[in-house]
PDB file of C-alpha atoms in Angstrom:
ATOM      1  CA  UNK A   1      90.601 102.960  97.985  1.00  0.00           C
ATOM      2  CA  UNK A   2      90.520 102.849  94.219  1.00  0.00           C
ATOM      3  CA  UNK A   3      91.615  99.566  92.742  1.00  0.00           C
ATOM      4  CA  UNK A   4      94.708 100.970  91.011  1.00  0.00           C
ATOM      5  CA  UNK A   5      97.320  99.323  93.127  1.00  0.00           C
ATOM      6  CA  UNK A   6      99.047  96.095  93.981  1.00  0.00           C
ATOM      7  CA  UNK A   7      97.426  94.259  96.886  1.00  0.00           C
ATOM      8  CA  UNK A   8      99.482  92.204  99.315  1.00  0.00           C
ATOM      9  CA  UNK A   9      97.741  90.078 101.925  1.00  0.00           C
ATOM     10  CA  UNK A  10      98.810  90.634 105.511  1.00  0.00           C
ATOM     11  CA  UNK A  11     100.563  87.644 107.036  1.00  0.00           C
ATOM     12  CA  UNK A  12      98.704  87.371 110.339  1.00  0.00           C
ATOM     13  CA  UNK A  13      95.581  89.474 110.435  1.00  0.00           C
ATOM     14  CA  UNK A  14      94.193  88.938 106.933  1.00  0.00           C
ATOM     15  CA  UNK A  15      94.069  92.635 106.055  1.00  0.00           C
ATOM     16  CA  UNK A  16      94.945  93.819 102.571  1.00  0.00           C
ATOM     17  CA  UNK A  17      97.634  96.448 102.036  1.00  0.00           C
ATOM     18  CA  UNK A  18      97.379  98.357  98.782  1.00  0.00           C
ATOM     19  CA  UNK A  19     100.401 100.030  97.269  1.00  0.00           C
ATOM     20  CA  UNK A  20      99.937 102.611  94.550  1.00  0.00           C
ATOM     21  CA  UNK A  21     102.569 102.169  91.839  1.00  0.00           C
ATOM     22  CA  UNK A  22     100.919 104.398  89.254  1.00  0.00           C
ATOM     23  CA  UNK A  23     101.547 107.719  90.996  1.00  0.00           C
ATOM     24  CA  UNK A  24     105.369 107.351  91.204  1.00  0.00           C
ATOM     25  CA  UNK A  25     105.379 106.209  87.589  1.00  0.00           C
ATOM     26  CA  UNK A  26     103.356 109.278  86.525  1.00  0.00           C
ATOM     27  CA  UNK A  27     105.694 111.557  88.498  1.00  0.00           C
ATOM     28  CA  UNK A  28     108.714 110.039  86.725  1.00  0.00           C
ATOM     29  CA  UNK A  29     107.014 110.528  83.358  1.00  0.00           C
ATOM     30  CA  UNK A  30     106.294 114.163  84.226  1.00  0.00           C
ATOM     31  CA  UNK A  31     109.939 114.720  85.169  1.00  0.00           C
ATOM     32  CA  UNK A  32     111.513 112.992  82.179  1.00  0.00           C
ATOM     33  CA  UNK A  33     109.265 113.942  79.253  1.00  0.00           C
ATOM     34  CA  UNK A  34     108.176 117.137  77.531  1.00  0.00           C
ATOM     35  CA  UNK A  35     105.146 119.050  78.748  1.00  0.00           C
ATOM     36  CA  UNK A  36     102.789 118.166  75.897  1.00  0.00           C
ATOM     37  CA  UNK A  37     103.659 114.477  75.956  1.00  0.00           C
ATOM     38  CA  UNK A  38     103.268 114.468  79.731  1.00  0.00           C
ATOM     39  CA  UNK A  39      99.815 116.035  79.515  1.00  0.00           C
ATOM     40  CA  UNK A  40      98.704 113.492  76.922  1.00  0.00           C
ATOM     41  CA  UNK A  41     100.042 110.491  78.875  1.00  0.00           C
ATOM     42  CA  UNK A  42      98.617 111.745  82.172  1.00  0.00           C
ATOM     43  CA  UNK A  43      95.181 112.295  80.633  1.00  0.00           C
ATOM     44  CA  UNK A  44      95.163 108.819  79.086  1.00  0.00           C
ATOM     45  CA  UNK A  45      96.229 107.169  82.350  1.00  0.00           C
ATOM     46  CA  UNK A  46      93.643 109.167  84.304  1.00  0.00           C
ATOM     47  CA  UNK A  47      90.843 108.258  81.932  1.00  0.00           C
ATOM     48  CA  UNK A  48      91.848 104.586  82.045  1.00  0.00           C
ATOM     49  CA  UNK A  49      91.835 104.681  85.856  1.00  0.00           C
ATOM     50  CA  UNK A  50      88.442 106.353  85.948  1.00  0.00           C
ATOM     51  CA  UNK A  51      87.025 103.738  83.590  1.00  0.00           C
ATOM     52  CA  UNK A  52      88.412 100.976  85.814  1.00  0.00           C
ATOM     53  CA  UNK A  53      87.666 102.407  89.276  1.00  0.00           C
ATOM     54  CA  UNK A  54      84.439 103.265  91.011  1.00  0.00           C
ATOM     55  CA  UNK A  55      85.221 106.919  91.610  1.00  0.00           C
ATOM     56  CA  UNK A  56      83.345 110.174  91.096  1.00  0.00           C
ATOM     57  CA  UNK A  57      83.647 111.514  87.579  1.00  0.00           C
ATOM     58  CA  UNK A  58      86.907 113.317  86.783  1.00  0.00           C
ATOM     59  CA  UNK A  59      88.484 112.761  90.213  1.00  0.00           C
ATOM     60  CA  UNK A  60      91.633 111.095  88.894  1.00  0.00           C
ATOM     61  CA  UNK A  61      91.773 113.425  85.899  1.00  0.00           C
ATOM     62  CA  UNK A  62      91.650 116.458  88.179  1.00  0.00           C
ATOM     63  CA  UNK A  63      94.134 114.967  90.625  1.00  0.00           C
ATOM     64  CA  UNK A  64      96.765 113.981  88.056  1.00  0.00           C
ATOM     65  CA  UNK A  65      96.182 117.108  85.962  1.00  0.00           C
ATOM     66  CA  UNK A  66      96.933 119.323  88.952  1.00  0.00           C
ATOM     67  CA  UNK A  67     100.014 117.211  89.773  1.00  0.00           C
ATOM     68  CA  UNK A  68     101.228 117.658  86.211  1.00  0.00           C
ATOM     69  CA  UNK A  69     100.774 121.421  86.455  1.00  0.00           C
ATOM     70  CA  UNK A  70     102.514 121.689  89.839  1.00  0.00           C
ATOM     71  CA  UNK A  71     105.489 119.570  88.852  1.00  0.00           C
ATOM     72  CA  UNK A  72     105.897 121.457  85.566  1.00  0.00           C
ATOM     73  CA  UNK A  73     105.901 124.712  87.537  1.00  0.00           C
ATOM     74  CA  UNK A  74     108.579 123.570  90.017  1.00  0.00           C
ATOM     75  CA  UNK A  75     110.574 121.632  87.416  1.00  0.00           C
ATOM     76  CA  UNK A  76     113.156 124.343  86.599  1.00  0.00           C
ATOM     77  CA  UNK A  77     113.753 125.108  90.276  1.00  0.00           C
ATOM     78  CA  UNK A  78     114.910 121.651  91.405  1.00  0.00           C
ATOM     79  CA  UNK A  79     118.054 119.719  90.608  1.00  0.00           C
ATOM     80  CA  UNK A  80     116.880 116.472  89.034  1.00  0.00           C
ATOM     81  CA  UNK A  81     120.387 115.001  89.165  1.00  0.00           C
ATOM     82  CA  UNK A  82     119.785 114.523  92.902  1.00  0.00           C
ATOM     83  CA  UNK A  83     117.705 111.350  93.558  1.00  0.00           C
ATOM     84  CA  UNK A  84     116.281 112.926  96.713  1.00  0.00           C
ATOM     85  CA  UNK A  85     114.416 115.483  94.561  1.00  0.00           C
ATOM     86  CA  UNK A  86     112.724 112.633  92.699  1.00  0.00           C
ATOM     87  CA  UNK A  87     111.836 110.859  95.938  1.00  0.00           C
ATOM     88  CA  UNK A  88     110.414 113.907  97.685  1.00  0.00           C
ATOM     89  CA  UNK A  89     108.399 114.960  94.644  1.00  0.00           C
ATOM     90  CA  UNK A  90     106.931 111.473  94.359  1.00  0.00           C
ATOM     91  CA  UNK A  91     106.166 111.306  98.091  1.00  0.00           C
ATOM     92  CA  UNK A  92     104.406 114.662  98.068  1.00  0.00           C
ATOM     93  CA  UNK A  93     102.445 113.636  94.968  1.00  0.00           C
ATOM     94  CA  UNK A  94     101.425 110.396  96.692  1.00  0.00           C
ATOM     95  CA  UNK A  95     100.358 112.343  99.790  1.00  0.00           C
ATOM     96  CA  UNK A  96      98.244 114.597  97.582  1.00  0.00           C
ATOM     97  CA  UNK A  97      96.561 111.616  95.874  1.00  0.00           C
ATOM     98  CA  UNK A  98      95.861 110.005  99.260  1.00  0.00           C
ATOM     99  CA  UNK A  99      94.411 113.286 100.566  1.00  0.00           C
ATOM    100  CA  UNK A 100      92.063 113.559  97.575  1.00  0.00           C
ATOM    101  CA  UNK A 101      90.981 109.909  97.980  1.00  0.00           C
ATOM    102  CA  UNK A 102      90.345 110.307 101.716  1.00  0.00           C
ATOM    103  CA  UNK A 103      88.382 113.521 101.298  1.00  0.00           C
ATOM    104  CA  UNK A 104      86.252 111.960  98.575  1.00  0.00           C
ATOM    105  CA  UNK A 105      85.492 108.918 100.720  1.00  0.00           C
ATOM    106  CA  UNK A 106      84.899 111.099 103.787  1.00  0.00           C
ATOM    107  CA  UNK A 107      82.403 113.294 101.934  1.00  0.00           C
ATOM    108  CA  UNK A 108      80.758 110.366 100.158  1.00  0.00           C
ATOM    109  CA  UNK A 109      80.269 108.212 103.269  1.00  0.00           C
ATOM    110  CA  UNK A 110      80.264 111.007 105.875  1.00  0.00           C
ATOM    111  CA  UNK A 111      82.101 109.142 108.599  1.00  0.00           C
ATOM    112  CA  UNK A 112      85.388 109.364 110.398  1.00  0.00           C
ATOM    113  CA  UNK A 113      86.124 105.622 110.193  1.00  0.00           C
ATOM    114  CA  UNK A 114      88.646 106.392 107.461  1.00  0.00           C
ATOM    115  CA  UNK A 115      91.039 107.865 109.990  1.00  0.00           C
ATOM    116  CA  UNK A 116      91.706 104.640 111.844  1.00  0.00           C
ATOM    117  CA  UNK A 117      95.082 103.017 112.381  1.00  0.00           C
ATOM    118  CA  UNK A 118      94.583 100.626 109.449  1.00  0.00           C
ATOM    119  CA  UNK A 119      93.853 103.366 106.922  1.00  0.00           C
ATOM    120  CA  UNK A 120      96.570 105.680 108.172  1.00  0.00           C
ATOM    121  CA  UNK A 121      99.186 102.928 108.276  1.00  0.00           C
ATOM    122  CA  UNK A 122      98.239 101.868 104.739  1.00  0.00           C
ATOM    123  CA  UNK A 123      98.617 105.483 103.598  1.00  0.00           C
ATOM    124  CA  UNK A 124     101.999 105.718 105.303  1.00  0.00           C
ATOM    125  CA  UNK A 125     103.159 102.559 103.577  1.00  0.00           C
ATOM    126  CA  UNK A 126     102.023 103.950 100.212  1.00  0.00           C
ATOM    127  CA  UNK A 127     104.066 107.109 100.792  1.00  0.00           C
ATOM    128  CA  UNK A 128     107.150 105.120 101.854  1.00  0.00           C
ATOM    129  CA  UNK A 129     106.881 102.828  98.832  1.00  0.00           C
ATOM    130  CA  UNK A 130     106.490 105.825  96.545  1.00  0.00           C
ATOM    131  CA  UNK A 131     109.604 107.369  98.112  1.00  0.00           C
ATOM    132  CA  UNK A 132     111.618 104.167  97.568  1.00  0.00           C
ATOM    133  CA  UNK A 133     110.467 103.682  93.966  1.00  0.00           C
ATOM    134  CA  UNK A 134     111.309 107.271  93.040  1.00  0.00           C
ATOM    135  CA  UNK A 135     114.646 107.085  94.880  1.00  0.00           C
ATOM    136  CA  UNK A 136     115.645 104.037  92.834  1.00  0.00           C
ATOM    137  CA  UNK A 137     114.509 105.604  89.568  1.00  0.00           C
ATOM    138  CA  UNK A 138     116.184 108.903  90.476  1.00  0.00           C
ATOM    139  CA  UNK A 139     119.471 107.206  91.281  1.00  0.00           C
ATOM    140  CA  UNK A 140     119.371 105.387  87.926  1.00  0.00           C
ATOM    141  CA  UNK A 141     118.598 108.684  86.193  1.00  0.00           C
ATOM    142  CA  UNK A 142     121.528 110.313  88.004  1.00  0.00           C
ATOM    143  CA  UNK A 143     123.856 107.680  86.539  1.00  0.00           C
ATOM    144  CA  UNK A 144     122.454 108.357  83.059  1.00  0.00           C
ATOM    145  CA  UNK A 145     122.795 112.145  83.521  1.00  0.00           C
ATOM    146  CA  UNK A 146     126.413 111.748  84.670  1.00  0.00           C
ATOM    147  CA  UNK A 147     127.226 109.508  81.669  1.00  0.00           C
ATOM    148  CA  UNK A 148     125.722 112.106  79.317  1.00  0.00           C
ATOM    149  CA  UNK A 149     127.826 114.875  80.882  1.00  0.00           C
ATOM    150  CA  UNK A 150     131.007 112.801  80.577  1.00  0.00           C
ATOM    151  CA  UNK A 151     130.344 111.886  76.929  1.00  0.00           C
ATOM    152  CA  UNK A 152     129.530 115.443  75.844  1.00  0.00           C
TER     153      UNK A 152
END
C-alpha cells in the first residue's frame, strides 16, 4: 500500500493496519468547494502523494482526477444535507482507490497474494473508517446547512 495513511500496530499479531484519511478529506473538499478550486487542490494533493510514495507515475493523479470528475457529475443529483450521501460517496471513493492500488500491485508483482484475508480485511477497515469520517463531517455540515436556512 502507498504510505499515505495512518498506521496502527495490531495488538496481538504484530501486523500493521493502514487507514487512509486523505481520500475522505479529498471527497469532502470536492463536495464543499467550487469546481476549479477542487481541481487545483486535488492536483496538488495528488502530486504531493506521488512525490512521497513509491507508485507508478500519475497513478494518484489519475485516480483523484477521475474521482473529482465523477463527484462533480453526480453533485447536483444528491442531497448533501443528508449525511448518508457524504458517507456513501466517501466509501465508494475509498473502494475505487483501493481497487486501483490492488490492480497496480497485482500487475506489478503478478501474484494473487494480495487477495488474502489480511489485505482484504485491511481494505474493509479502510472503507469503514472512510464511511465513519464522512458521516461525522456530513452530520456537522447538515447542522451548518440547517443554521444557514434558519438565518436566511
